[in-house]
Amino acid sequence: MLDTILGALLPMVVTFLLGYMAAWRHDFGSKDASTLNRMVLRYAVPLALFAGTVMTSRAVLGQDVPLIITLCVAIIGFYCVVFLISRFIFRMQMSTSALAALTASAPAVPFVGPAVLGDLLGRLSAIPIAAASLVINLTVVPVTILLLSLDSTERGQQNNTPARGEQENSSSSPRSNAAIFAGKIAETLKEPMVWAPILAFIVVLSGFRIPQLFVHSLSLLGHASGGVALFACGIVLASGKIKVNRNVLLFVFLKNIMQPALVLGGLRWIGYGNPVVSEAVLTTAIPTMPIVIMFALRYGIAQDEAASSVFLSIMGSLVTMGIFIALTH
């Protein structure tokens, strides 16, 4: 079991630490992290999402409906709950709440799912990898991008609006807010990270099979997305400092322990057993997505907290995933 856990998760830790060491040696700096971030978000991740999604068949998606429903509830439901708690109880900004919700709900399946679940589940890993990747890429990631864009626009308007014109602006605010919202939705749909998996999902539903040679051509850069994202996270962490505060620990606890524990308890209570339980629990027990720090860099929101959360989630998963492997086998 120890060999399985280390073989699946140690590459993530090593890549993260290599980025930290590179920044500590001044081989890379924060500006380089921004460049790597742009490459990951605009090219590597969209290609990885398209190639990974388009290779999924309709038959695979229809093989295990209970597992797909469980992952939808675990990821989307947990995202909504954490966002509402962060926004209305902790009084965080909308953008910070969106990043917190993504941190606590979205396992890094699109990045490291084949490596982690492939070692743990073998042939059974295809369905949870495909299902979780589709749920994440078609729902919580686009919603996070939209909320980040809306919040950045709102903060920009508050900074640029003169006080003496507040009454005039308030009279036209409903119409202008609707226009801004529609514009942000259009901008979100133009993001490669959003339209690439949507396009691939449409191809899958249509039953059309893209030639393997073409998909393989897209996969080379896509395979680099997880490693480059983790490397950039290490650079960001070295440029700032590790923040171990209440919020960081809470969201790491929610991701690494609470989410898979709720999935385990819920499925056992309903009466399900393996392989559905092990597939769903181990999928949600994967640490948080490194793309959280990519979004934090792009929008200038809570960069130290995001990098610290990703780092602690990855390091903590060496223990927490071992616990859930023992509980489900």
C-alpha atoms as a printed R data frame, in Angstrom:
    type eleno elety resid chain resno       x      y       z
1   ATOM     1    CA   MET     A     1   0.000  0.000   0.000
2   ATOM     2    CA   LEU     A     2   2.842  2.395   0.842
3   ATOM     3    CA   ASP     A     3   4.468  1.727  -2.525
4   ATOM     4    CA   THR     A     4   1.173  2.418  -4.285
5   ATOM     5    CA   ILE     A     5   0.609  5.718  -2.477
6   ATOM     6    CA   LEU     A     6   4.169  6.941  -2.980
7   ATOM     7    CA   GLY     A     7   4.220  5.851  -6.606
8   ATOM     8    CA   ALA     A     8   1.011  7.771  -7.284
9   ATOM     9    CA   LEU     A     9   1.598 10.958  -5.275
10  ATOM    10    CA   LEU     A    10   5.355 11.368  -4.842
11  ATOM    11    CA   PRO     A    11   5.842 12.752  -8.399
12  ATOM    12    CA   MET     A    12   3.495 15.624  -7.489
13  ATOM    13    CA   VAL     A    13   5.474 16.426  -4.357
14  ATOM    14    CA   VAL     A    14   8.840 16.209  -6.129
15  ATOM    15    CA   THR     A    15   7.695 18.461  -8.999
16  ATOM    16    CA   PHE     A    16   6.357 21.015  -6.536
17  ATOM    17    CA   LEU     A    17   9.613 20.999  -4.570
18  ATOM    18    CA   LEU     A    18  11.676 21.297  -7.774
19  ATOM    19    CA   GLY     A    19   9.815 24.514  -8.593
20  ATOM    20    CA   TYR     A    20  10.467 25.773  -5.073
21  ATOM    21    CA   MET     A    21  14.173 24.930  -5.376
22  ATOM    22    CA   ALA     A    22  14.424 26.576  -8.808
23  ATOM    23    CA   ALA     A    23  13.030 29.814  -7.405
24  ATOM    24    CA   TRP     A    24  15.228 29.571  -4.304
25  ATOM    25    CA   ARG     A    25  18.271 29.279  -6.608
26  ATOM    26    CA   HIS     A    26  17.013 32.327  -8.567
27  ATOM    27    CA   ASP     A    27  16.722 30.307 -11.763
28  ATOM    28    CA   PHE     A    28  13.073 31.360 -11.958
29  ATOM    29    CA   GLY     A    29  11.109 34.246 -10.467
30  ATOM    30    CA   SER     A    30   7.524 35.391 -10.085
31  ATOM    31    CA   LYS     A    31   7.496 36.802 -13.643
32  ATOM    32    CA   ASP     A    32   8.477 33.382 -14.956
33  ATOM    33    CA   ALA     A    33   5.627 31.829 -12.975
34  ATOM    34    CA   SER     A    34   3.204 34.195 -14.738
35  ATOM    35    CA   THR     A    35   4.593 33.133 -18.125
36  ATOM    36    CA   LEU     A    36   4.265 29.454 -17.236
37  ATOM    37    CA   ASN     A    37   0.763 30.177 -15.938
38  ATOM    38    CA   ARG     A    38  -0.277 31.697 -19.266
39  ATOM    39    CA   MET     A    39   1.095 28.726 -21.194
40  ATOM    40    CA   VAL     A    40  -0.703 26.242 -18.925
41  ATOM    41    CA   LEU     A    41  -4.101 27.986 -19.017
42  ATOM    42    CA   ARG     A    42  -4.137 28.877 -22.717
43  ATOM    43    CA   TYR     A    43  -2.484 25.848 -24.287
44  ATOM    44    CA   ALA     A    44  -1.431 22.867 -22.150
45  ATOM    45    CA   VAL     A    45  -4.565 22.391 -20.038
46  ATOM    46    CA   PRO     A    46  -7.087 22.969 -22.874
47  ATOM    47    CA   LEU     A    47  -5.251 20.431 -25.028
48  ATOM    48    CA   ALA     A    48  -5.147 17.941 -22.153
49  ATOM    49    CA   LEU     A    49  -8.852 18.437 -21.435
50  ATOM    50    CA   PHE     A    50  -9.835 18.044 -25.083
51  ATOM    51    CA   ALA     A    51  -7.687 14.971 -25.669
52  ATOM    52    CA   GLY     A    52  -8.750 13.313 -22.410
53  ATOM    53    CA   THR     A    53 -12.458 14.003 -22.924
54  ATOM    54    CA   VAL     A    54 -12.720 13.151 -26.605
55  ATOM    55    CA   MET     A    55 -11.240  9.694 -26.020
56  ATOM    56    CA   THR     A    56 -14.144  8.827 -23.699
57  ATOM    57    CA   SER     A    57 -16.967  6.903 -25.342
58  ATOM    58    CA   ARG     A    58 -20.680  7.146 -24.653
59  ATOM    59    CA   ALA     A    59 -20.625  3.519 -23.592
60  ATOM    60    CA   VAL     A    60 -18.070  4.242 -20.867
61  ATOM    61    CA   LEU     A    61 -20.108  7.167 -19.528
62  ATOM    62    CA   GLY     A    62 -23.227  5.011 -19.368
63  ATOM    63    CA   GLN     A    63 -21.627  2.038 -17.632
64  ATOM    64    CA   ASP     A    64 -21.836  3.290 -14.071
65  ATOM    65    CA   VAL     A    65 -24.598  5.828 -13.517
66  ATOM    66    CA   PRO     A    66 -24.451  5.687  -9.654
67  ATOM    67    CA   LEU     A    67 -20.757  6.610  -9.729
68  ATOM    68    CA   ILE     A    68 -21.360  9.545 -12.081
69  ATOM    69    CA   ILE     A    69 -24.247 10.834  -9.945
70  ATOM    70    CA   THR     A    70 -22.113 10.496  -6.796
71  ATOM    71    CA   LEU     A    71 -19.252 12.497  -8.312
72  ATOM    72    CA   CYS     A    72 -21.666 15.198  -9.533
73  ATOM    73    CA   VAL     A    73 -23.152 15.606  -6.049
74  ATOM    74    CA   ALA     A    74 -19.764 15.420  -4.318
75  ATOM    75    CA   ILE     A    75 -18.084 18.025  -6.534
76  ATOM    76    CA   ILE     A    76 -20.865 20.414  -7.545
77  ATOM    77    CA   GLY     A    77 -22.751 20.218  -4.244
78  ATOM    78    CA   PHE     A    78 -19.609 20.664  -2.171
79  ATOM    79    CA   TYR     A    79 -18.556 23.611  -4.342
80  ATOM    80    CA   CYS     A    80 -21.887 25.379  -3.768
81  ATOM    81    CA   VAL     A    81 -21.850 24.757  -0.007
82  ATOM    82    CA   VAL     A    82 -18.273 25.978   0.472
83  ATOM    83    CA   PHE     A    83 -18.876 29.028  -1.720
84  ATOM    84    CA   LEU     A    84 -21.968 30.050   0.264
85  ATOM    85    CA   ILE     A    85 -20.212 29.519   3.599
86  ATOM    86    CA   SER     A    86 -17.181 31.527   2.483
87  ATOM    87    CA   ARG     A    87 -19.272 34.335   1.023
88  ATOM    88    CA   PHE     A    88 -21.980 34.794   3.631
89  ATOM    89    CA   ILE     A    89 -20.511 33.411   6.868
90  ATOM    90    CA   PHE     A    90 -16.818 34.240   6.503
91  ATOM    91    CA   ARG     A    91 -17.653 37.422   4.511
92  ATOM    92    CA   MET     A    92 -14.989 36.786   1.869
93  ATOM    93    CA   GLN     A    93 -14.948 38.504  -1.503
94  ATOM    94    CA   MET     A    94 -16.726 36.709  -4.323
95  ATOM    95    CA   SER     A    95 -13.448 35.890  -6.079
96  ATOM    96    CA   THR     A    96 -11.830 34.561  -2.894
97  ATOM    97    CA   SER     A    97 -14.939 32.506  -2.143
98  ATOM    98    CA   ALA     A    98 -14.831 31.011  -5.637
99  ATOM    99    CA   LEU     A    99 -11.174 30.019  -5.222
100 ATOM   100    CA   ALA     A   100 -11.922 28.564  -1.783
101 ATOM   101    CA   ALA     A   101 -14.816 26.520  -3.192
102 ATOM   102    CA   LEU     A   102 -12.660 25.217  -6.034
103 ATOM   103    CA   THR     A   103  -9.887 24.335  -3.573
104 ATOM   104    CA   ALA     A   104 -12.251 22.355  -1.346
105 ATOM   105    CA   SER     A   105 -14.281 20.572  -4.022
106 ATOM   106    CA   ALA     A   106 -12.218 19.839  -7.139
107 ATOM   107    CA   PRO     A   107  -9.699 16.967  -7.014
108 ATOM   108    CA   ALA     A   108  -6.797 17.162  -9.466
109 ATOM   109    CA   VAL     A   109  -8.206 14.341 -11.586
110 ATOM   110    CA   PRO     A   110  -7.668 16.096 -14.964
111 ATOM   111    CA   PHE     A   111  -3.982 16.580 -14.073
112 ATOM   112    CA   VAL     A   112  -2.933 13.452 -12.188
113 ATOM   113    CA   GLY     A   113  -5.955 11.151 -12.376
114 ATOM   114    CA   PRO     A   114  -4.406  8.596 -14.745
115 ATOM   115    CA   ALA     A   115  -1.215  8.391 -12.675
116 ATOM   116    CA   VAL     A   116  -2.929  8.185  -9.272
117 ATOM   117    CA   LEU     A   117  -6.097  6.206 -10.014
118 ATOM   118    CA   GLY     A   118  -4.370  4.100 -12.651
119 ATOM   119    CA   ASP     A   119  -2.059  2.702  -9.985
120 ATOM   120    CA   LEU     A   120  -4.834  2.320  -7.421
121 ATOM   121    CA   LEU     A   121  -7.761  1.000  -9.498
122 ATOM   122    CA   GLY     A   122  -6.194 -0.387 -12.652
123 ATOM   123    CA   ARG     A   123  -8.686 -0.854 -15.493
124 ATOM   124    CA   LEU     A   124 -11.534  0.434 -13.336
125 ATOM   125    CA   SER     A   125  -9.931  3.905 -13.290
126 ATOM   126    CA   ALA     A   126 -11.224  4.881 -16.760
127 ATOM   127    CA   ILE     A   127 -14.787  5.638 -15.658
128 ATOM   128    CA   PRO     A   128 -14.077  7.778 -12.530
129 ATOM   129    CA   ILE     A   129 -11.334  9.689 -14.385
130 ATOM   130    CA   ALA     A   130 -13.640 10.466 -17.309
131 ATOM   131    CA   ALA     A   131 -16.653 11.282 -15.116
132 ATOM   132    CA   ALA     A   132 -14.796 13.490 -12.616
133 ATOM   133    CA   SER     A   133 -12.905 15.335 -15.361
134 ATOM   134    CA   LEU     A   134 -16.125 16.090 -17.226
135 ATOM   135    CA   VAL     A   135 -17.919 17.268 -14.091
136 ATOM   136    CA   ILE     A   136 -15.041 19.546 -13.080
137 ATOM   137    CA   ASN     A   137 -14.324 20.957 -16.524
138 ATOM   138    CA   LEU     A   138 -17.948 21.517 -17.536
139 ATOM   139    CA   THR     A   139 -19.245 22.979 -14.248
140 ATOM   140    CA   VAL     A   140 -17.062 24.256 -11.413
141 ATOM   141    CA   VAL     A   141 -14.122 25.508 -13.520
142 ATOM   142    CA   PRO     A   142 -16.269 27.677 -15.859
143 ATOM   143    CA   VAL     A   143 -18.288 28.958 -12.890
144 ATOM   144    CA   THR     A   144 -15.063 29.893 -11.076
145 ATOM   145    CA   ILE     A   145 -13.745 31.752 -14.122
146 ATOM   146    CA   LEU     A   146 -17.062 33.622 -14.410
147 ATOM   147    CA   LEU     A   147 -17.118 34.598 -10.722
148 ATOM   148    CA   LEU     A   148 -13.487 35.730 -10.840
149 ATOM   149    CA   SER     A   149 -14.194 37.857 -13.920
150 ATOM   150    CA   LEU     A   150 -17.324 39.400 -12.425
151 ATOM   151    CA   ASP     A   151 -15.569 40.254  -9.171
152 ATOM   152    CA   SER     A   152 -12.579 41.832 -10.937
153 ATOM   153    CA   THR     A   153 -14.965 43.984 -13.023
154 ATOM   154    CA   GLU     A   154 -16.938 45.011  -9.944
155 ATOM   155    CA   ARG     A   155 -13.791 46.023  -8.065
156 ATOM   156    CA   GLY     A   156 -12.588 47.993 -11.073
157 ATOM   157    CA   GLN     A   157 -15.881 49.880 -11.294
158 ATOM   158    CA   GLN     A   158 -15.838 50.710  -7.584
159 ATOM   159    CA   ASN     A   159 -12.356 52.139  -7.906
160 ATOM   160    CA   ASN     A   160 -13.173 54.231 -10.997
161 ATOM   161    CA   THR     A   161 -16.700 55.475 -10.202
162 ATOM   162    CA   PRO     A   162 -16.766 59.104  -8.884
163 ATOM   163    CA   ALA     A   163 -18.777 59.622  -5.725
164 ATOM   164    CA   ARG     A   164 -20.805 62.517  -7.126
165 ATOM   165    CA   GLY     A   165 -22.176 60.355  -9.925
166 ATOM   166    CA   GLU     A   166 -23.449 57.593  -7.724
167 ATOM   167    CA   GLN     A   167 -27.121 58.514  -8.110
168 ATOM   168    CA   GLU     A   168 -26.951 58.620 -11.903
169 ATOM   169    CA   ASN     A   169 -25.118 55.311 -11.986
170 ATOM   170    CA   SER     A   170 -27.551 53.657  -9.584
171 ATOM   171    CA   SER     A   171 -30.517 54.454 -11.831
172 ATOM   172    CA   SER     A   172 -29.008 52.531 -14.737
173 ATOM   173    CA   SER     A   173 -27.269 49.858 -12.680
174 ATOM   174    CA   PRO     A   174 -29.726 46.991 -13.347
175 ATOM   175    CA   ARG     A   175 -29.365 47.348 -17.114
176 ATOM   176    CA   SER     A   176 -25.614 47.881 -16.971
177 ATOM   177    CA   ASN     A   177 -25.158 44.951 -14.569
178 ATOM   178    CA   ALA     A   178 -27.116 42.697 -16.902
179 ATOM   179    CA   ALA     A   179 -24.958 43.793 -19.825
180 ATOM   180    CA   ILE     A   180 -21.789 43.220 -17.825
181 ATOM   181    CA   PHE     A   181 -22.995 39.780 -16.742
182 ATOM   182    CA   ALA     A   182 -23.841 38.795 -20.320
183 ATOM   183    CA   GLY     A   183 -20.474 40.082 -21.496
184 ATOM   184    CA   LYS     A   184 -18.636 38.087 -18.849
185 ATOM   185    CA   ILE     A   185 -20.495 34.918 -19.791
186 ATOM   186    CA   ALA     A   186 -19.433 35.470 -23.398
187 ATOM   187    CA   GLU     A   187 -15.829 36.047 -22.294
188 ATOM   188    CA   THR     A   188 -15.925 32.918 -20.151
189 ATOM   189    CA   LEU     A   189 -17.154 30.803 -23.058
190 ATOM   190    CA   LYS     A   190 -14.248 32.117 -25.158
191 ATOM   191    CA   GLU     A   191 -11.702 30.766 -22.672
192 ATOM   192    CA   PRO     A   192  -9.899 27.714 -24.122
193 ATOM   193    CA   MET     A   193 -10.272 25.937 -20.770
194 ATOM   194    CA   VAL     A   194 -14.069 26.237 -21.126
195 ATOM   195    CA   TRP     A   195 -14.843 25.639 -24.799
196 ATOM   196    CA   ALA     A   196 -12.273 22.861 -25.331
197 ATOM   197    CA   PRO     A   197 -13.923 20.285 -22.991
198 ATOM   198    CA   ILE     A   198 -17.406 21.422 -24.091
199 ATOM   199    CA   LEU     A   199 -16.473 20.807 -27.717
200 ATOM   200    CA   ALA     A   200 -14.982 17.430 -26.818
201 ATOM   201    CA   PHE     A   201 -18.121 16.491 -24.849
202 ATOM   202    CA   ILE     A   202 -20.302 17.347 -27.853
203 ATOM   203    CA   VAL     A   203 -18.083 15.120 -30.008
204 ATOM   204    CA   VAL     A   204 -18.486 12.282 -27.496
205 ATOM   205    CA   LEU     A   205 -22.279 12.631 -27.382
206 ATOM   206    CA   SER     A   206 -22.462 12.689 -31.178
207 ATOM   207    CA   GLY     A   207 -20.685  9.351 -31.357
208 ATOM   208    CA   PHE     A   208 -18.074 10.692 -33.771
209 ATOM   209    CA   ARG     A   209 -14.624  9.191 -33.270
210 ATOM   210    CA   ILE     A   210 -11.625 11.440 -33.876
211 ATOM   211    CA   PRO     A   211  -8.617  9.562 -35.301
212 ATOM   212    CA   GLN     A   212  -6.206  8.372 -32.635
213 ATOM   213    CA   LEU     A   213  -3.265  9.899 -34.537
214 ATOM   214    CA   PHE     A   214  -4.776 13.390 -34.263
215 ATOM   215    CA   VAL     A   215  -5.549 13.045 -30.553
216 ATOM   216    CA   HIS     A   216  -2.059 11.712 -29.899
217 ATOM   217    CA   SER     A   217  -0.630 14.783 -31.624
218 ATOM   218    CA   LEU     A   218  -2.464 17.013 -29.144
219 ATOM   219    CA   SER     A   219  -1.452 14.996 -26.105
220 ATOM   220    CA   LEU     A   220   2.262 15.805 -26.040
221 ATOM   221    CA   LEU     A   221   1.861 19.344 -24.696
222 ATOM   222    CA   GLY     A   222  -1.239 18.334 -22.749
223 ATOM   223    CA   HIS     A   223   0.734 15.793 -20.736
224 ATOM   224    CA   ALA     A   224   2.961 18.632 -19.509
225 ATOM   225    CA   SER     A   225   0.066 20.583 -17.970
226 ATOM   226    CA   GLY     A   226   0.109 18.952 -14.531
227 ATOM   227    CA   GLY     A   227   3.886 19.062 -14.144
228 ATOM   228    CA   VAL     A   228   4.244 22.666 -15.329
229 ATOM   229    CA   ALA     A   229   1.364 23.806 -13.104
230 ATOM   230    CA   LEU     A   230   2.934 22.170 -10.039
231 ATOM   231    CA   PHE     A   231   6.365 23.572 -10.955
232 ATOM   232    CA   ALA     A   232   4.864 27.077 -11.198
233 ATOM   233    CA   CYS     A   233   3.146 26.545  -7.828
234 ATOM   234    CA   GLY     A   234   6.544 25.869  -6.275
235 ATOM   235    CA   ILE     A   235   7.919 29.084  -7.782
236 ATOM   236    CA   VAL     A   236   5.020 31.112  -6.396
237 ATOM   237    CA   LEU     A   237   5.390 29.548  -2.970
238 ATOM   238    CA   ALA     A   238   9.117 30.355  -2.900
239 ATOM   239    CA   SER     A   239   8.434 33.945  -3.994
240 ATOM   240    CA   GLY     A   240   6.057 34.450  -1.075
241 ATOM   241    CA   LYS     A   241   5.671 32.398   2.054
242 ATOM   242    CA   ILE     A   242   3.677 29.481   3.329
243 ATOM   243    CA   LYS     A   243   0.582 30.759   5.119
244 ATOM   244    CA   VAL     A   244  -0.838 28.286   7.596
245 ATOM   245    CA   ASN     A   245  -3.857 30.188   8.853
246 ATOM   246    CA   ARG     A   246  -7.369 29.142   9.808
247 ATOM   247    CA   ASN     A   247  -8.833 29.458   6.325
248 ATOM   248    CA   VAL     A   248  -6.042 27.528   4.602
249 ATOM   249    CA   LEU     A   249  -6.244 24.673   7.102
250 ATOM   250    CA   LEU     A   250 -10.041 24.619   6.892
251 ATOM   251    CA   PHE     A   251 -10.199 24.322   3.116
252 ATOM   252    CA   VAL     A   252  -7.438 21.704   3.013
253 ATOM   253    CA   PHE     A   253  -9.333 19.735   5.682
254 ATOM   254    CA   LEU     A   254 -12.539 19.993   3.666
255 ATOM   255    CA   LYS     A   255 -10.815 18.754   0.503
256 ATOM   256    CA   ASN     A   256  -8.568 16.003   1.867
257 ATOM   257    CA   ILE     A   257 -10.781 14.617   4.619
258 ATOM   258    CA   MET     A   258 -14.350 15.922   4.689
259 ATOM   259    CA   GLN     A   259 -15.279 15.469   1.014
260 ATOM   260    CA   PRO     A   260 -14.131 11.824   0.657
261 ATOM   261    CA   ALA     A   261 -15.461 11.030   4.156
262 ATOM   262    CA   LEU     A   262 -18.922 12.297   3.221
263 ATOM   263    CA   VAL     A   263 -18.808 10.292  -0.010
264 ATOM   264    CA   LEU     A   264 -17.768  7.164   1.916
265 ATOM   265    CA   GLY     A   265 -20.423  7.607   4.601
266 ATOM   266    CA   GLY     A   266 -23.158  8.476   2.118
267 ATOM   267    CA   LEU     A   267 -22.543  5.504  -0.151
268 ATOM   268    CA   ARG     A   268 -22.265  3.088   2.773
269 ATOM   269    CA   TRP     A   269 -25.494  4.461   4.242
270 ATOM   270    CA   ILE     A   270 -27.330  3.979   0.943
271 ATOM   271    CA   GLY     A   271 -25.997  0.434   0.759
272 ATOM   272    CA   TYR     A   272 -23.404  0.543  -1.993
273 ATOM   273    CA   GLY     A   273 -20.200 -1.467  -1.860
274 ATOM   274    CA   ASN     A   274 -17.097 -1.831  -3.978
275 ATOM   275    CA   PRO     A   275 -16.162 -1.041  -6.683
276 ATOM   276    CA   VAL     A   276 -18.439  2.043  -6.627
277 ATOM   277    CA   VAL     A   277 -17.343  3.057  -3.108
278 ATOM   278    CA   SER     A   278 -13.620  2.701  -3.714
279 ATOM   279    CA   GLU     A   279 -13.805  4.489  -7.086
280 ATOM   280    CA   ALA     A   280 -15.807  7.445  -5.782
281 ATOM   281    CA   VAL     A   281 -13.940  7.822  -2.477
282 ATOM   282    CA   LEU     A   282 -10.435  7.578  -3.945
283 ATOM   283    CA   THR     A   283 -11.335  9.986  -6.754
284 ATOM   284    CA   THR     A   284 -12.497 12.654  -4.315
285 ATOM   285    CA   ALA     A   285  -9.533 11.957  -1.996
286 ATOM   286    CA   ILE     A   286  -7.067 13.158  -4.652
287 ATOM   287    CA   PRO     A   287  -5.559 16.511  -3.536
288 ATOM   288    CA   THR     A   288  -6.782 19.831  -4.863
289 ATOM   289    CA   MET     A   289  -6.155 21.034  -8.396
290 ATOM   290    CA   PRO     A   290  -2.963 23.042  -8.991
291 ATOM   291    CA   ILE     A   291  -5.008 25.228 -11.323
292 ATOM   292    CA   VAL     A   292  -6.198 27.042  -8.187
293 ATOM   293    CA   ILE     A   293  -2.852 28.825  -8.015
294 ATOM   294    CA   MET     A   294  -3.027 29.488 -11.768
295 ATOM   295    CA   PHE     A   295  -6.290 31.383 -11.268
296 ATOM   296    CA   ALA     A   296  -4.889 33.195  -8.230
297 ATOM   297    CA   LEU     A   297  -1.929 34.384 -10.303
298 ATOM   298    CA   ARG     A   298  -4.047 35.464 -13.249
299 ATOM   299    CA   TYR     A   299  -6.534 37.508 -11.234
300 ATOM   300    CA   GLY     A   300  -4.174 38.637  -8.443
301 ATOM   301    CA   ILE     A   301  -6.272 37.070  -5.669
302 ATOM   302    CA   ALA     A   302  -4.894 35.374  -2.514
303 ATOM   303    CA   GLN     A   303  -1.760 34.051  -4.225
304 ATOM   304    CA   ASP     A   304   0.080 33.010  -1.044
305 ATOM   305    CA   GLU     A   305  -3.025 31.326   0.390
306 ATOM   306    CA   ALA     A   306  -3.705 29.463  -2.847
307 ATOM   307    CA   ALA     A   307  -0.126 28.191  -3.161
308 ATOM   308    CA   SER     A   308  -0.094 27.174   0.504
309 ATOM   309    CA   SER     A   309  -3.407 25.336   0.155
310 ATOM   310    CA   VAL     A   310  -2.197 23.375  -2.869
311 ATOM   311    CA   PHE     A   311   1.093 22.539  -1.144
312 ATOM   312    CA   LEU     A   312  -0.526 21.405   2.116
313 ATOM   313    CA   SER     A   313  -3.203 19.436   0.267
314 ATOM   314    CA   ILE     A   314  -0.578 17.545  -1.745
315 ATOM   315    CA   MET     A   315   1.636 16.858   1.273
316 ATOM   316    CA   GLY     A   316  -1.326 15.891   3.451
317 ATOM   317    CA   SER     A   317  -2.694 13.525   0.822
318 ATOM   318    CA   LEU     A   318   0.262 11.207   1.407
319 ATOM   319    CA   VAL     A   319  -1.420 10.399   4.726
320 ATOM   320    CA   THR     A   320  -5.108 10.979   3.992
321 ATOM   321    CA   MET     A   321  -5.185  8.917   0.800
322 ATOM   322    CA   GLY     A   322  -3.523  6.066   2.642
323 ATOM   323    CA   ILE     A   323  -6.301  6.205   5.233
324 ATOM   324    CA   PHE     A   324  -9.062  6.121   2.599
325 ATOM   325    CA   ILE     A   325  -7.334  3.330   0.684
326 ATOM   326    CA   ALA     A   326  -7.347  1.286   3.895
327 ATOM   327    CA   LEU     A   327 -11.022  2.128   4.555
328 ATOM   328    CA   THR     A   328 -12.183  1.119   1.073
329 ATOM   329    CA   HIS     A   329 -10.171 -2.075   0.555
